[in-house]
Short mmCIF file of C-alpha atoms in Angstrom, two decimals:
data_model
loop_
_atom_site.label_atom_id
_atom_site.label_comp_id
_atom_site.label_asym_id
_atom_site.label_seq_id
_atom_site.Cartn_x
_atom_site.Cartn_y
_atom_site.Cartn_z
CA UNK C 1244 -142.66 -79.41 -129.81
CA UNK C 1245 -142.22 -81.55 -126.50
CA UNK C 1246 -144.03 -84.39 -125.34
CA UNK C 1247 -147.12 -83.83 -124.21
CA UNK C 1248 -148.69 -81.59 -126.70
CA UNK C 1249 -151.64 -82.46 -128.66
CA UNK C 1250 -151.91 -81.76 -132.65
CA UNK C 1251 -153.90 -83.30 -135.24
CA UNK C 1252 -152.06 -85.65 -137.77
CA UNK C 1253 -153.55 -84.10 -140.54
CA UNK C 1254 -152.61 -80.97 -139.21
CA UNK C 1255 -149.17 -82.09 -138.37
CA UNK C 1256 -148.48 -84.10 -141.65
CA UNK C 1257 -149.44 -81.07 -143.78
CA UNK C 1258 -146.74 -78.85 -141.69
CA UNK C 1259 -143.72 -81.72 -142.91
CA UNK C 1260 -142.05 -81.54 -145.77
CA UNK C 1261 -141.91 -85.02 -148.28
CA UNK C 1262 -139.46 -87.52 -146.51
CA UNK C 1263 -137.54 -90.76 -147.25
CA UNK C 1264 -139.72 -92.40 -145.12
CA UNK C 1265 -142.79 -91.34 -147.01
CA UNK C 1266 -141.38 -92.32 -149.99
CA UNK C 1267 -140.75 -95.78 -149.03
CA UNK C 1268 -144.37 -96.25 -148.08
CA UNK C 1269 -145.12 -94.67 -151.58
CA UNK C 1270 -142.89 -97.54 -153.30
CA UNK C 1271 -143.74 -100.20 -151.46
CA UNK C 1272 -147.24 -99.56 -152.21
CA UNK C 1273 -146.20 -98.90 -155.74
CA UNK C 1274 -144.38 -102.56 -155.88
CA UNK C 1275 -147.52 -103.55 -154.62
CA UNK C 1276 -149.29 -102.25 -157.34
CA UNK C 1277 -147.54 -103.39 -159.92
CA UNK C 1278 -147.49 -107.26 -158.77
CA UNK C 1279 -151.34 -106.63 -158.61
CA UNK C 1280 -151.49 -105.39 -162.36
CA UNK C 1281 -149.52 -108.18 -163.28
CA UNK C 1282 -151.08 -111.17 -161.18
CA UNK C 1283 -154.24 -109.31 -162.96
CA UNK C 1284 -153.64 -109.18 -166.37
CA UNK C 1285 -151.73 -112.00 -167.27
CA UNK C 1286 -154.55 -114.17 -167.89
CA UNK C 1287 -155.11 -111.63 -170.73
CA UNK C 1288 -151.77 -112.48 -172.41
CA UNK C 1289 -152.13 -116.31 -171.71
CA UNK C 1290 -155.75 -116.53 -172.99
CA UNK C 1291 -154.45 -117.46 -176.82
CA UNK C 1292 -152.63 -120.47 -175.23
CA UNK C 1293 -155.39 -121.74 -173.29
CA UNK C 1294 -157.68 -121.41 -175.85
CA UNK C 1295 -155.55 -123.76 -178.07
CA UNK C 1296 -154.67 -125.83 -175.37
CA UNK C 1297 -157.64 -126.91 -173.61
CA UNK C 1298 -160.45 -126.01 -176.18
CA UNK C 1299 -161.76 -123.03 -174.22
CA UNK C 1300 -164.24 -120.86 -177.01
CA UNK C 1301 -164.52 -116.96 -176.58
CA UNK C 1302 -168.20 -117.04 -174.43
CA UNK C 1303 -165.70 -119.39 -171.52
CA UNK C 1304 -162.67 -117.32 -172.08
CA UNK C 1305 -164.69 -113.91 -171.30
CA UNK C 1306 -166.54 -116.21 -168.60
CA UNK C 1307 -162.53 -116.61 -167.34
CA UNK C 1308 -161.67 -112.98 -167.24
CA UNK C 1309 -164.97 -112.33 -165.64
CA UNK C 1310 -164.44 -114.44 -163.04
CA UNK C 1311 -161.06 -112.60 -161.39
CA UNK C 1312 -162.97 -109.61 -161.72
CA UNK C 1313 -166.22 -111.19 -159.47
CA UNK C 1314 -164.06 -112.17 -157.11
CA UNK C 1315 -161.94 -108.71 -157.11
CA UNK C 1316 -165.63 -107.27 -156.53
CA UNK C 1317 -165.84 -109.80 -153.11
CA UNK C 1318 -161.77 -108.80 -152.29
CA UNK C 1319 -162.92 -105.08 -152.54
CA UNK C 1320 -165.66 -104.93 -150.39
CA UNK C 1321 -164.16 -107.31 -147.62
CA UNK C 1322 -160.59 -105.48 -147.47
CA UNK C 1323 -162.66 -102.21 -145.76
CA UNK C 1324 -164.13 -104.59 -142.81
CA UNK C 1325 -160.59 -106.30 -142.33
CA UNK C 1326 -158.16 -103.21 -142.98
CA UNK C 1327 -160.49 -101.26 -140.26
CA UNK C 1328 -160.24 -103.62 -138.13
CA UNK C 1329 -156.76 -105.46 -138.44
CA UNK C 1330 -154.62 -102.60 -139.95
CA UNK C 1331 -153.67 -101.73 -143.13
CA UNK C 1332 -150.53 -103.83 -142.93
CA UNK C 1333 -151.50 -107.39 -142.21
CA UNK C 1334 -154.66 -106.72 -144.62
CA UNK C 1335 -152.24 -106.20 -147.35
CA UNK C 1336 -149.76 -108.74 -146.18
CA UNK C 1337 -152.69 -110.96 -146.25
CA UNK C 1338 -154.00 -110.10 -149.48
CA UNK C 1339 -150.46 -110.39 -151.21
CA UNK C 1340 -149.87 -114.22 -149.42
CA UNK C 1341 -153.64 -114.69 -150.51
CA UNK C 1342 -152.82 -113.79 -154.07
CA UNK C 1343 -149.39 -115.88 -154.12
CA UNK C 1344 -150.70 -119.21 -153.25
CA UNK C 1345 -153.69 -118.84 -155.67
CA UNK C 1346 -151.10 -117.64 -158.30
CA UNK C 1347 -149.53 -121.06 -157.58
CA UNK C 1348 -152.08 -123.32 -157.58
CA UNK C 1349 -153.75 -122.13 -160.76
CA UNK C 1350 -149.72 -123.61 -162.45
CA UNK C 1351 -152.20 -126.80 -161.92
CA UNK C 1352 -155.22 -125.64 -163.64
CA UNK C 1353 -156.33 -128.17 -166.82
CA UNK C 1354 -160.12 -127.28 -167.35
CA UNK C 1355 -161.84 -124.38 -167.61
CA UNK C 1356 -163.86 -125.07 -164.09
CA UNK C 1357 -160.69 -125.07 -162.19
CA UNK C 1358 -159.78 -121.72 -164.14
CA UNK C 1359 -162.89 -119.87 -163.36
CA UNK C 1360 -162.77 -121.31 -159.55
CA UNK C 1361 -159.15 -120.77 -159.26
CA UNK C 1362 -159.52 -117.18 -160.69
CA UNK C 1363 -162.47 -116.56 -158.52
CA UNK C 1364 -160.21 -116.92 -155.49
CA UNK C 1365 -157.56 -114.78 -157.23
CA UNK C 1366 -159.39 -112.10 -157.48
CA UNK C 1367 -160.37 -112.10 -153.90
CA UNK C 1368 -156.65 -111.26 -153.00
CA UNK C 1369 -156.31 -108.97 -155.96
CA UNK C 1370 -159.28 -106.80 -155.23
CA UNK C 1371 -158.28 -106.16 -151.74
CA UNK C 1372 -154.59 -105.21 -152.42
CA UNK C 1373 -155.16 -101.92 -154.56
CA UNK C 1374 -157.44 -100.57 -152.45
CA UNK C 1375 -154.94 -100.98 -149.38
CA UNK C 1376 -152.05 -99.71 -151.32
CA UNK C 1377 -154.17 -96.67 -152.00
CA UNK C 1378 -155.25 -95.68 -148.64
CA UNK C 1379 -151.77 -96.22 -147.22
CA UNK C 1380 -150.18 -94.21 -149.41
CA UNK C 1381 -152.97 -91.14 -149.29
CA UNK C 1382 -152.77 -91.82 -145.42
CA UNK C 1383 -149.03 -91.50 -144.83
CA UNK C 1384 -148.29 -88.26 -147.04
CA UNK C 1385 -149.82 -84.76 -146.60
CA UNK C 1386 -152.92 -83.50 -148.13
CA UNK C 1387 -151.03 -80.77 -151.08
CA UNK C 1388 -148.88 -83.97 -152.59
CA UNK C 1389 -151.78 -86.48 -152.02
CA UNK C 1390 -153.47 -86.50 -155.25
CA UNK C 1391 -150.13 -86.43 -157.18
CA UNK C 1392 -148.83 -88.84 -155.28
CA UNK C 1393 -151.55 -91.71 -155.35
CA UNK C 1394 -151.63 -91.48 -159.31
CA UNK C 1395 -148.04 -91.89 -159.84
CA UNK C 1396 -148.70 -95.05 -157.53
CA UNK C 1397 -151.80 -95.94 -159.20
CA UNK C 1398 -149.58 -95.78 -162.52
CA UNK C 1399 -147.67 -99.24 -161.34
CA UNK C 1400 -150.85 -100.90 -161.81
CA UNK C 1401 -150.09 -100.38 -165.63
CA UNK C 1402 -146.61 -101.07 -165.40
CA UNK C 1403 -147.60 -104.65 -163.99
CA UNK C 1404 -149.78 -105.11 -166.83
CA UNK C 1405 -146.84 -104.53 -169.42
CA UNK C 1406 -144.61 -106.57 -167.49
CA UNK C 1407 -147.12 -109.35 -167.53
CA UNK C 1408 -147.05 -108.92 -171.42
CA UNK C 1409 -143.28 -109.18 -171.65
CA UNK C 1410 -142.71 -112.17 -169.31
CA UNK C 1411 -145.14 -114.00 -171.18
CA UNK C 1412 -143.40 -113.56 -174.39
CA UNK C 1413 -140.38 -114.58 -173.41
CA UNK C 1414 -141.33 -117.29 -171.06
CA UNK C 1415 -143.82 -119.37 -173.47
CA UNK C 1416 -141.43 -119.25 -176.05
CA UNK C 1417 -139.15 -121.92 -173.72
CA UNK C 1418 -141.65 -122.94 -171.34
CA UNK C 1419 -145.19 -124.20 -170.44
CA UNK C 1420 -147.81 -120.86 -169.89
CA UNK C 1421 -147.88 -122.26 -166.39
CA UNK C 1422 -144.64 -120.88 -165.68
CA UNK C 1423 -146.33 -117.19 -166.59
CA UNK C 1424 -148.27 -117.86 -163.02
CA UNK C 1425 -145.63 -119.27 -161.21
CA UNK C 1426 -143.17 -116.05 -161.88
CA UNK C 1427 -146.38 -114.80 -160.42
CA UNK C 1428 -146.86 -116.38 -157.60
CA UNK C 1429 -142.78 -116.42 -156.96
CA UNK C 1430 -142.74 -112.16 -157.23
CA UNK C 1431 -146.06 -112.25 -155.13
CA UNK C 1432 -144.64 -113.98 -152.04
CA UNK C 1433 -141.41 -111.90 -152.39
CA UNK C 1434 -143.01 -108.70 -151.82
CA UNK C 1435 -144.80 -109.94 -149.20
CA UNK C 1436 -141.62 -111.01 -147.12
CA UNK C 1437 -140.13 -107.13 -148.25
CA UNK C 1438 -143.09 -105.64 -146.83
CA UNK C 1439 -143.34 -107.65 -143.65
CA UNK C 1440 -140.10 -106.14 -142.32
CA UNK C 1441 -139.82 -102.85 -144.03
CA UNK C 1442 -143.41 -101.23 -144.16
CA UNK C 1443 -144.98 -99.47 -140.78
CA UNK C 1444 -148.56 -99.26 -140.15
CA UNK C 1445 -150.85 -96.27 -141.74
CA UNK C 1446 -149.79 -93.66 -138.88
CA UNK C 1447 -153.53 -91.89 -139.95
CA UNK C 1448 -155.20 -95.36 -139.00
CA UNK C 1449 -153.37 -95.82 -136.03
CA UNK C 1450 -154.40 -92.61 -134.11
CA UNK C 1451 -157.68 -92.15 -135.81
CA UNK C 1452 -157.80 -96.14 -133.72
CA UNK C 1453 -156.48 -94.69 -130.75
CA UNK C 1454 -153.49 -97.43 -130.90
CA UNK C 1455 -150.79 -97.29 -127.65
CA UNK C 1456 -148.29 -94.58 -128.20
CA UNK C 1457 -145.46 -97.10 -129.21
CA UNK C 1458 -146.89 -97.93 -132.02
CA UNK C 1459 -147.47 -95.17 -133.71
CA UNK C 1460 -143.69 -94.38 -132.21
CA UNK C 1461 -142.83 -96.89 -134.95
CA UNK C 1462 -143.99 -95.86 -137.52
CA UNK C 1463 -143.03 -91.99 -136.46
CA UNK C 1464 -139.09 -93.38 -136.92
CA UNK C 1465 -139.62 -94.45 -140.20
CA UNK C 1466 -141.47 -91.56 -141.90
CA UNK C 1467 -140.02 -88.56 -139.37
CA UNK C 1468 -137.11 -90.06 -138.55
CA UNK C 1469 -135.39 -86.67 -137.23
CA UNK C 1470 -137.90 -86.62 -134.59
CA UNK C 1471 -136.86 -87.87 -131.27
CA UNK C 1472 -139.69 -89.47 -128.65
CA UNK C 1473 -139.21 -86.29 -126.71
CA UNK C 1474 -140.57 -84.31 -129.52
CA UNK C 1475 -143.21 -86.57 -131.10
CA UNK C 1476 -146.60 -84.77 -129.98
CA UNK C 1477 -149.97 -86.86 -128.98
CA UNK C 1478 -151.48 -87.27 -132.05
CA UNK C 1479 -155.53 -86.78 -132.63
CA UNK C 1480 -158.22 -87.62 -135.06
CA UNK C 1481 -160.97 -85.38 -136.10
CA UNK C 1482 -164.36 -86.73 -134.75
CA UNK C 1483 -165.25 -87.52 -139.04
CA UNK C 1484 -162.24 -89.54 -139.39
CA UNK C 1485 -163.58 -91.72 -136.36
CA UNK C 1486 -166.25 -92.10 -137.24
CA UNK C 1487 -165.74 -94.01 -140.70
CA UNK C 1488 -168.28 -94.62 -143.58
CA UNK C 1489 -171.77 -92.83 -143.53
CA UNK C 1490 -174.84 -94.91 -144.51
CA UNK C 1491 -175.63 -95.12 -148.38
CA UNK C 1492 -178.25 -93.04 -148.59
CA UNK C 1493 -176.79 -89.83 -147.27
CA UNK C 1494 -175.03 -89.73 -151.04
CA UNK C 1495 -178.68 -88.82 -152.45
CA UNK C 1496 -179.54 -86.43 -150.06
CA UNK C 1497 -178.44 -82.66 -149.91
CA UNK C 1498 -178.85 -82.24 -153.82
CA UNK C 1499 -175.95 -84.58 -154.26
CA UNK C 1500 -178.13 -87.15 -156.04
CA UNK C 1501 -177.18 -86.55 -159.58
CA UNK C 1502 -173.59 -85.98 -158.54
CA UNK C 1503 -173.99 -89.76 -157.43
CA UNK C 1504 -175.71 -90.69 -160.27
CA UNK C 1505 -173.27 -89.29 -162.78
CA UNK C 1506 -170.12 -90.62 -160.91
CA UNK C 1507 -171.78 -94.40 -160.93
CA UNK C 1508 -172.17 -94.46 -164.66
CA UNK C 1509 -168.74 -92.63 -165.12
CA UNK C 1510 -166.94 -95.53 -162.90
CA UNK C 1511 -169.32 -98.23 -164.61
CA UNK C 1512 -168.76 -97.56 -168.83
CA UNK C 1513 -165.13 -96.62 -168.10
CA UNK C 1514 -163.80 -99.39 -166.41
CA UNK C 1515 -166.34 -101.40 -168.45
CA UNK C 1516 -164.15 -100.22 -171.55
CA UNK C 1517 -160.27 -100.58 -169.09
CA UNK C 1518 -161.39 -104.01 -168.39
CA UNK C 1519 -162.54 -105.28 -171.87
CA UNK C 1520 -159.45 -103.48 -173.56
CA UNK C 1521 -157.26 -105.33 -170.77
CA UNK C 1522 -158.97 -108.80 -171.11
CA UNK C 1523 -159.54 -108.90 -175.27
CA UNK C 1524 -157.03 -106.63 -176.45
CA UNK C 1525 -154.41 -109.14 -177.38
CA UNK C 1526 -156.28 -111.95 -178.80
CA UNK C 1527 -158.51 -109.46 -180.88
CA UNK C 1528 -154.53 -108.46 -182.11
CA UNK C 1529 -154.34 -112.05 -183.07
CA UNK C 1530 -157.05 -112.48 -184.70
CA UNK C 1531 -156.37 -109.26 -187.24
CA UNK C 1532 -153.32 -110.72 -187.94
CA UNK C 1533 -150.70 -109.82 -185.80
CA UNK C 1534 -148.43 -112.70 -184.35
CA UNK C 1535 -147.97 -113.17 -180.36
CA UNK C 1536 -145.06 -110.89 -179.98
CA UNK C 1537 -146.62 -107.60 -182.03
CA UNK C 1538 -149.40 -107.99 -180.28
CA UNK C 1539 -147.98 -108.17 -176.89
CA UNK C 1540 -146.03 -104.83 -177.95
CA UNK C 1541 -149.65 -103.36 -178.76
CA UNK C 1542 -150.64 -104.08 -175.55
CA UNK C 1543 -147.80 -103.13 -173.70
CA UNK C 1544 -147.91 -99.75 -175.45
CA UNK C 1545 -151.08 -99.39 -174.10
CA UNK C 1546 -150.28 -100.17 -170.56
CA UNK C 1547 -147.64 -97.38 -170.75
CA UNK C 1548 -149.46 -94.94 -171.56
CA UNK C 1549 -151.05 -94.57 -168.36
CA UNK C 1550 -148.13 -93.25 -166.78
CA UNK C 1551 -147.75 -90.77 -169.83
CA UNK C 1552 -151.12 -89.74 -169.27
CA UNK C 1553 -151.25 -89.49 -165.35
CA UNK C 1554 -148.79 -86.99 -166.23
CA UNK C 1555 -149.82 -85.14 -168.40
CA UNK C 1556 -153.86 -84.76 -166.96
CA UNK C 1557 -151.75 -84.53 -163.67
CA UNK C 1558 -150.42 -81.11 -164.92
CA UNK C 1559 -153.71 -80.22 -166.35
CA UNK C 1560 -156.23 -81.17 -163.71
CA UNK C 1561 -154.35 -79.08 -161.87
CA UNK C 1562 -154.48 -76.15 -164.00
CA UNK C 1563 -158.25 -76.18 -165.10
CA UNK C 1564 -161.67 -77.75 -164.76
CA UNK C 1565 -160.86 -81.05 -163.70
CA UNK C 1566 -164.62 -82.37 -165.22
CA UNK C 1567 -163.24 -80.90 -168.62
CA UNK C 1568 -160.04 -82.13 -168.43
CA UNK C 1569 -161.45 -85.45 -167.79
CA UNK C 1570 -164.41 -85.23 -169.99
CA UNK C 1571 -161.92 -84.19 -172.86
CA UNK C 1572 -159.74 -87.43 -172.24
CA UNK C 1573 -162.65 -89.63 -172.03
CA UNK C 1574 -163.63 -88.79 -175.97
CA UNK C 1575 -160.30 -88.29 -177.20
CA UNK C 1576 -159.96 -92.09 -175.96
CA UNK C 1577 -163.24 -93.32 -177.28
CA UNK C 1578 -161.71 -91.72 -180.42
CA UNK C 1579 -158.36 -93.61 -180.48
CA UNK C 1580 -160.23 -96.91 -179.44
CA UNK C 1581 -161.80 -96.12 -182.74
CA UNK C 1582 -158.62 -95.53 -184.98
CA UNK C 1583 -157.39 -99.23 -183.09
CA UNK C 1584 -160.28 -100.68 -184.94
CA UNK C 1585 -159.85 -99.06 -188.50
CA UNK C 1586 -156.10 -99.43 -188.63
CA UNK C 1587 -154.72 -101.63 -191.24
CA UNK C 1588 -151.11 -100.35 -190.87
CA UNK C 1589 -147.37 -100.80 -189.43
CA UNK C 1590 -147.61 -102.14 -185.66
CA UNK C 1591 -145.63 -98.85 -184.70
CA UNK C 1592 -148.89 -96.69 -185.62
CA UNK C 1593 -150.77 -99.02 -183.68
CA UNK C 1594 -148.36 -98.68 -180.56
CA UNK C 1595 -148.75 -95.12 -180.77
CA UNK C 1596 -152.29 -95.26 -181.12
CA UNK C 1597 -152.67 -97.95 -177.84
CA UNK C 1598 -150.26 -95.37 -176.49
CA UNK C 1599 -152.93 -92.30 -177.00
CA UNK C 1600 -155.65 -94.97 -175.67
CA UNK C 1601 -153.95 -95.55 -172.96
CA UNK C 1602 -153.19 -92.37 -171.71
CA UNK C 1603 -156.95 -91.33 -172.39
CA UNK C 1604 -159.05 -94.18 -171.37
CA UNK C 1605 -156.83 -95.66 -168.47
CA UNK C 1606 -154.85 -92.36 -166.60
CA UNK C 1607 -158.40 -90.88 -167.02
CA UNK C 1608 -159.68 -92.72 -164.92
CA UNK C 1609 -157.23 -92.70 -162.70
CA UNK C 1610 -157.49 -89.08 -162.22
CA UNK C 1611 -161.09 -89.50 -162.14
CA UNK C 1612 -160.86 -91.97 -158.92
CA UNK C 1613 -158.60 -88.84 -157.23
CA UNK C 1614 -160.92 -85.91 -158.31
CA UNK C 1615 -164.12 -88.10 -157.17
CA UNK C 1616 -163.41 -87.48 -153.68
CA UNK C 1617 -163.54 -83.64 -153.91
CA UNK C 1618 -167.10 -83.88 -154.37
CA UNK C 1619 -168.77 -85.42 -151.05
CA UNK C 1620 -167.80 -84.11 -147.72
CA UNK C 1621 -165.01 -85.70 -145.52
CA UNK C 1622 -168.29 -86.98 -143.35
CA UNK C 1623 -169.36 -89.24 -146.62
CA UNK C 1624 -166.27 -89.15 -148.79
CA UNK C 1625 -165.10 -92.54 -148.23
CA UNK C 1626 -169.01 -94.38 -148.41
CA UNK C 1627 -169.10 -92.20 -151.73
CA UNK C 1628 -165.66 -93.25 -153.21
CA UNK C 1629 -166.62 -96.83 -151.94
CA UNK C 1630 -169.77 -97.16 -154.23
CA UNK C 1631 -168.26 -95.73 -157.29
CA UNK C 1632 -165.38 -98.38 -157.22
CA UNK C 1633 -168.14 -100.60 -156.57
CA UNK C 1634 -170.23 -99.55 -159.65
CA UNK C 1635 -166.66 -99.73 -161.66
CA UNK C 1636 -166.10 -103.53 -160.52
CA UNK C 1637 -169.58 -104.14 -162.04
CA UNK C 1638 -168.82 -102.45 -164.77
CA UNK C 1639 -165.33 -104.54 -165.41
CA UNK C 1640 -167.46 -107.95 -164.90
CA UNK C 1641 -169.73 -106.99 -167.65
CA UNK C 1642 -167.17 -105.51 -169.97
CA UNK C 1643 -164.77 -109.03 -170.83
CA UNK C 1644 -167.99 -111.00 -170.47
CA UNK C 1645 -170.00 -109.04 -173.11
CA UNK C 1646 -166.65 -109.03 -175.34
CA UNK C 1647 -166.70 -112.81 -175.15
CA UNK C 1648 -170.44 -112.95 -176.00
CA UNK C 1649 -169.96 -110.87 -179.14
CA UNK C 1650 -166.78 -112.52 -180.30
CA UNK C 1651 -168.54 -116.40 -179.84
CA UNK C 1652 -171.57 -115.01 -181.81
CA UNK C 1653 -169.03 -114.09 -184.85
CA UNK C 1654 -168.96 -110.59 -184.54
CA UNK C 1655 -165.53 -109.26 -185.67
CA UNK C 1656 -162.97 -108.15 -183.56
CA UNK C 1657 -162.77 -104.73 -185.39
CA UNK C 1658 -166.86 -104.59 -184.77
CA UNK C 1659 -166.45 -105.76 -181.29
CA UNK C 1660 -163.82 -102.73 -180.92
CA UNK C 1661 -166.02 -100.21 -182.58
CA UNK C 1662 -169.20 -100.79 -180.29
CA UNK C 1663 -166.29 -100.15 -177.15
CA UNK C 1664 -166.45 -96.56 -177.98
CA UNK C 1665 -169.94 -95.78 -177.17
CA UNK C 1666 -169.45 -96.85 -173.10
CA UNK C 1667 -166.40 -94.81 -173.26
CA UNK C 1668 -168.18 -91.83 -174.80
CA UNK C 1669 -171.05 -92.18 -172.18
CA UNK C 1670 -168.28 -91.82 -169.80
CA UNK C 1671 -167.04 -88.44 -170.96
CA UNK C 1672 -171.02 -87.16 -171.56
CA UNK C 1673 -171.46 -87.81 -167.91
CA UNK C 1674 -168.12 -86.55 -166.54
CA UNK C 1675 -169.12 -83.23 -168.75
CA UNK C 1676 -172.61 -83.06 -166.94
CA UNK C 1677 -170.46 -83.13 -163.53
CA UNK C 1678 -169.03 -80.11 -164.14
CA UNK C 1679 -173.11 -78.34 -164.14
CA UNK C 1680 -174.82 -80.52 -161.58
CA UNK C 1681 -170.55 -79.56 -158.77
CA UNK C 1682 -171.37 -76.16 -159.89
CA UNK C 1683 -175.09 -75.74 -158.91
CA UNK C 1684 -174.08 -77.71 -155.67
CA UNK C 1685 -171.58 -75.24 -154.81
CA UNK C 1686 -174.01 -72.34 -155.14
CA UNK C 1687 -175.96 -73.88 -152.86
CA UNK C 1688 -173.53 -74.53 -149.82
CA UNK C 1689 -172.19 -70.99 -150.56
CA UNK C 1690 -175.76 -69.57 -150.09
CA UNK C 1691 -176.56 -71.85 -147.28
CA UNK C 1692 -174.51 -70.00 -144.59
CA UNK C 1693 -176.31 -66.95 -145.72
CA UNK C 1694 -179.69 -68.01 -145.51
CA UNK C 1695 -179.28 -69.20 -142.04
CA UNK C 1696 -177.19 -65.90 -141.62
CA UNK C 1697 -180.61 -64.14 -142.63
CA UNK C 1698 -182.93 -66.48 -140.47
CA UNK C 1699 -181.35 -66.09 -137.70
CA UNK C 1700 -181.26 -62.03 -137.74
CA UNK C 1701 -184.89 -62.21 -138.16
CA UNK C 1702 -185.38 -64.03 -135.16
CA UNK C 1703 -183.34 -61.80 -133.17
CA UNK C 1704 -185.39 -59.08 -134.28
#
C-alpha cells in the first residue's frame, strides 16, 4: 500500500495481526492499572492502623474511603474534557504525576481532615487514570481482540489491590503505615518516567484529531514497526468517531430507555458492593477474629480472583448470552458474599470463598463494563458507557460510607456482610431483565428497515 492512499484506521487495524508494539501499549496500560489499584486500595489495608492511631471511629473511616472515591467521581468526569483535548498521553502522564505527589504528601497526614482532603485530591488523579488506560488500550488494538484484551488489562486493577495488601504487611511490621504511601507515591512517579519515553499517543485519537502526519508516523513505528513511511497510508476517521459524545438524552430515546435504566442500577449496586468489599473487607476480618496477616491473605484472595474470573466469563461470554452469563455471576457472588459472612472456619476456606467472590462480584463487572457498549450505537456508545461509570462511582461513594454507618451504629460485621448481598442480587435481577428489554430492541431495528422498505413501495405506487 503506497503513500498516498486513504483507509480507515479501524479498517486498517482490524486487517493487522497482534504486534509487539500493541502489546507494549497493552502493558503499559496494564502497569498503569495496577499502580491505580494499589494507590486505591491501600487505604483499605491501612485503615486498622489509623483507626488505632489517631482515634478515627468507623462513621470517619467510611467518611475516608468515601472521600477517594468523590474525588475519583471529579477525576472521571474531567479526564474526557482533558484526554480530548490534550491526548491520551499527557492526560495519563498527568494523572499518574497527579496521583504521586498526593501519594506523598498524605506520608504527612495526622488528622482525619487532612485524610479526607488529602484523599479527595487522590482520587482526582486516580479516577482519571483507569479510564485513560482503558481507551488507549481499546484504541490501539483491533476490534476481534478488543474486548479480551481490555479485561485482561482491567484485571491489573486487582492485582494492585493484592499488592497493596502484601506491602502493607510486610512494611508495618518494620515501619510507620506512612511508608505504605510513600512505596506509593515512589512506584507512581516511576511509571510515569517509563511511560514518558516509551508509550506513543492513541494512533485512533490522533487521526480521528486530524494530527500532522508525523505524528501519527510515531506512533505507526512503534505498533507497525515493519511498515516503512512509504507504505503507511493516510489514515481517516468515520464522521461518528469525530464527532464524540451525543447529548444525554438520546440514551432514552429509540426504546433504549429501560436498557439505560437497567445498566444504571447494574453499574450502581455492583460497584456499590466492589467498593464496600474493597474498603471494609479487612477490618470486618479483624474484627471476627482474624489477625492482620490472615486477613490481608483474605483479601488478597479476593483481589485474585478477578483475573480467575475475567477468564473464565471471558471464555463464556463469548460462548453464550452474555446477560446470562453475567446475571449468573452476579448471584453466584451475592451467594459467596453470603458464605464470607456465615463462615466460622480455617482461613483457607475463607480464601477460597473471597476467591469465588472475587471472580463473581469483581470480573463480573468487568465483563459487564465491556459487554455495556454493545448495546448503544457507535453514535452514543461512549455518552452511554460514560453515564454508567458515572452511576457506578455513585454507587462506590455510597457503598464504604453506608458500611461505616452500620458498623458505628453496632451492627456486626457478619450483619453488615449479609445486608451486601441484596445490592449484589439487584445487580444480577437487572442484568437478567437486559437480556428481554436487548432482545425486544433488536426486533425492532431488524423490523425497522422493513417498514421503511414497505413505506416507501407504497409511495412509489
Amino acid at each position: 500500500m503506497k503513500y498516498g492512499a486513504s483507509i480507515d484506521i479501524q479498517e486498517f487495524m482490524s486487517k493487522q495481526s497482534f504486534t509487539r508494539g500493541q502489546l507494549l501499549i497493552a502493558f503499559l496500560c496494564a502497569m498503569a492499572t495496577m499502580i491505580d489499584g494499589y494507590d486505591t486500595q491501600v487505604m483499605s489495608f491501612v485503615a486498622p492502623l489509623l483507626s488505632a492511631e489517631l482515634h478515627i471511629n468507623r462513621l470517619a473511616l467510611g467518611s475516608v474511603f468515601s472521600a477517594g472515591l468523590v474525588g475519583m467521581l471529579i477525576g472521571s468526569i474531567l479526564v474526557g474534557f482533558i484526554s480530548d483535548r490534550f491526548g491520551r498521553r499527557p492526560a495519563l502522564l498527568g494523572s499518574l504525576l497527579w496521583t504521586s505527589v498526593a501519594m506523598f504528601l498524605t506520608t504527612f497526614a495526622s488528622s482525619v481532615q487532612e485524610l479526607l482532603v488529602l484523599r479527595v485530591i487522590t482520587g482526582i488523579g486516580l479516577g482519571a487514570t483507569l479510564p485513560i488506560a482503558i481507551a488507549m488500550t481499546s484504541e490501539s488494538v483491533a476490534k476481534r481482540v478488543r474486548v479480551t484484551t481490555v479485561m485482561l488489562m482491567y484485571c491489573f486493577f486487582s492485582v494492585g489491590g493484592a499488592l497493596a495488601a502484601l506491602v502493607t504487611d510486610q512494611l508495618t511490621v518494620h515501619f510507620h503505615w506512612s511508608s505504605v504511601f510513600f512505596v506509593g507515591g515512589c512506584a507512581t512517579a516511576i511509571l510515569a518516567c517509563v511511560i514518558a519515553v516509551f508509550l506513543p499517543e492513541s494512533i485512533s485519537f490522533l487521526v480521528a484529531k486530524e494530527k500532522p502526519r508525523k505524528d501519527v508516523l510515531k506512533t505507526i513505528k512503534v505498533i507497525f514497526p515493519f511498515l516503512k513511511e512509504s507504505d503507511t497510508p493516510i489514515f481517516s476517521a468515520s464522521q461518528q468517531e469525530k464527532n464524540g459524545s451525543q447529548p444525554l438524552g438520546k440514551l432514552f430515546t429509540e426504546g433504549r430507555a429501560p436498557i439505560t435504566v437497567l445498566l444504571w442500577i447494574t453499574f450502581a449496586f455492583g460497584y456499590l458492593v466492589i467498593y464496600f468489599m474493597l474498603s471494609w473487607l479487612p477490618s470486618m476480618l479483624r474484627d471476627v477474629g482474624l489477625d492482620q496477616h490472615k486477613s490481608f491473605m483474605v483479601a488478597v484472595a479476593f483481589q485474585l480472583g478477578t483475573p480467575l474470573g475475567s477468564i473464565v466469563l471471558g471464555r463464556l461470554i463469548d460462548r453464550f448470552q452474555p446477560s446470562v452469563v453475567l446475571g449468573t455471576a452476579f448471584v453466584t457472588g451475592s451467594l459467596f458474599v453470603y458464605l464470607i459472612s456465615i463462615s466460622s472456619g480455617s482461613v483457607v476456606m475463607l480464601c477460597l470463598l473471597a476467591l469465588v467472590a472475587g471472580a463473581c462480584v469483581v470480573a463480573g463487572m468487568i465483563g459487564f463494563v465491556a459487554n455495556a457498549a454493545e448495546l448503544y450505537p457507535t453514535a452514543i456508545r461512549a455518552t452511554g458507557i460514560g453515564w454508567g461509570l458515572a452511576m457506578g462511582r455513585i454507587g462506590g461513594i455510597v457503598g464504604p460510607t453506608l458500611g461505616g454507618i452500620l458498623l458505628s451504629m453496632e451492627v456486626s460485621s457478619q450483619n453488615v456482610f449479609r445486608l451486601s448481598v441484596l445490592p449484589e442480587l439487584i445487580a444480577g435481577l437487572a442484568t437478567f431483565a437486559l437480556i428481554y428489554f436487548s432482545r425486544r430492541l433488536q426486533k425492532k431495528d431488524r423490523e425497522m428497515p422493513n417498514r421503511e422498505l414497505t413505506a416507501g413501495m407504497s409511495m412509489s405506487d
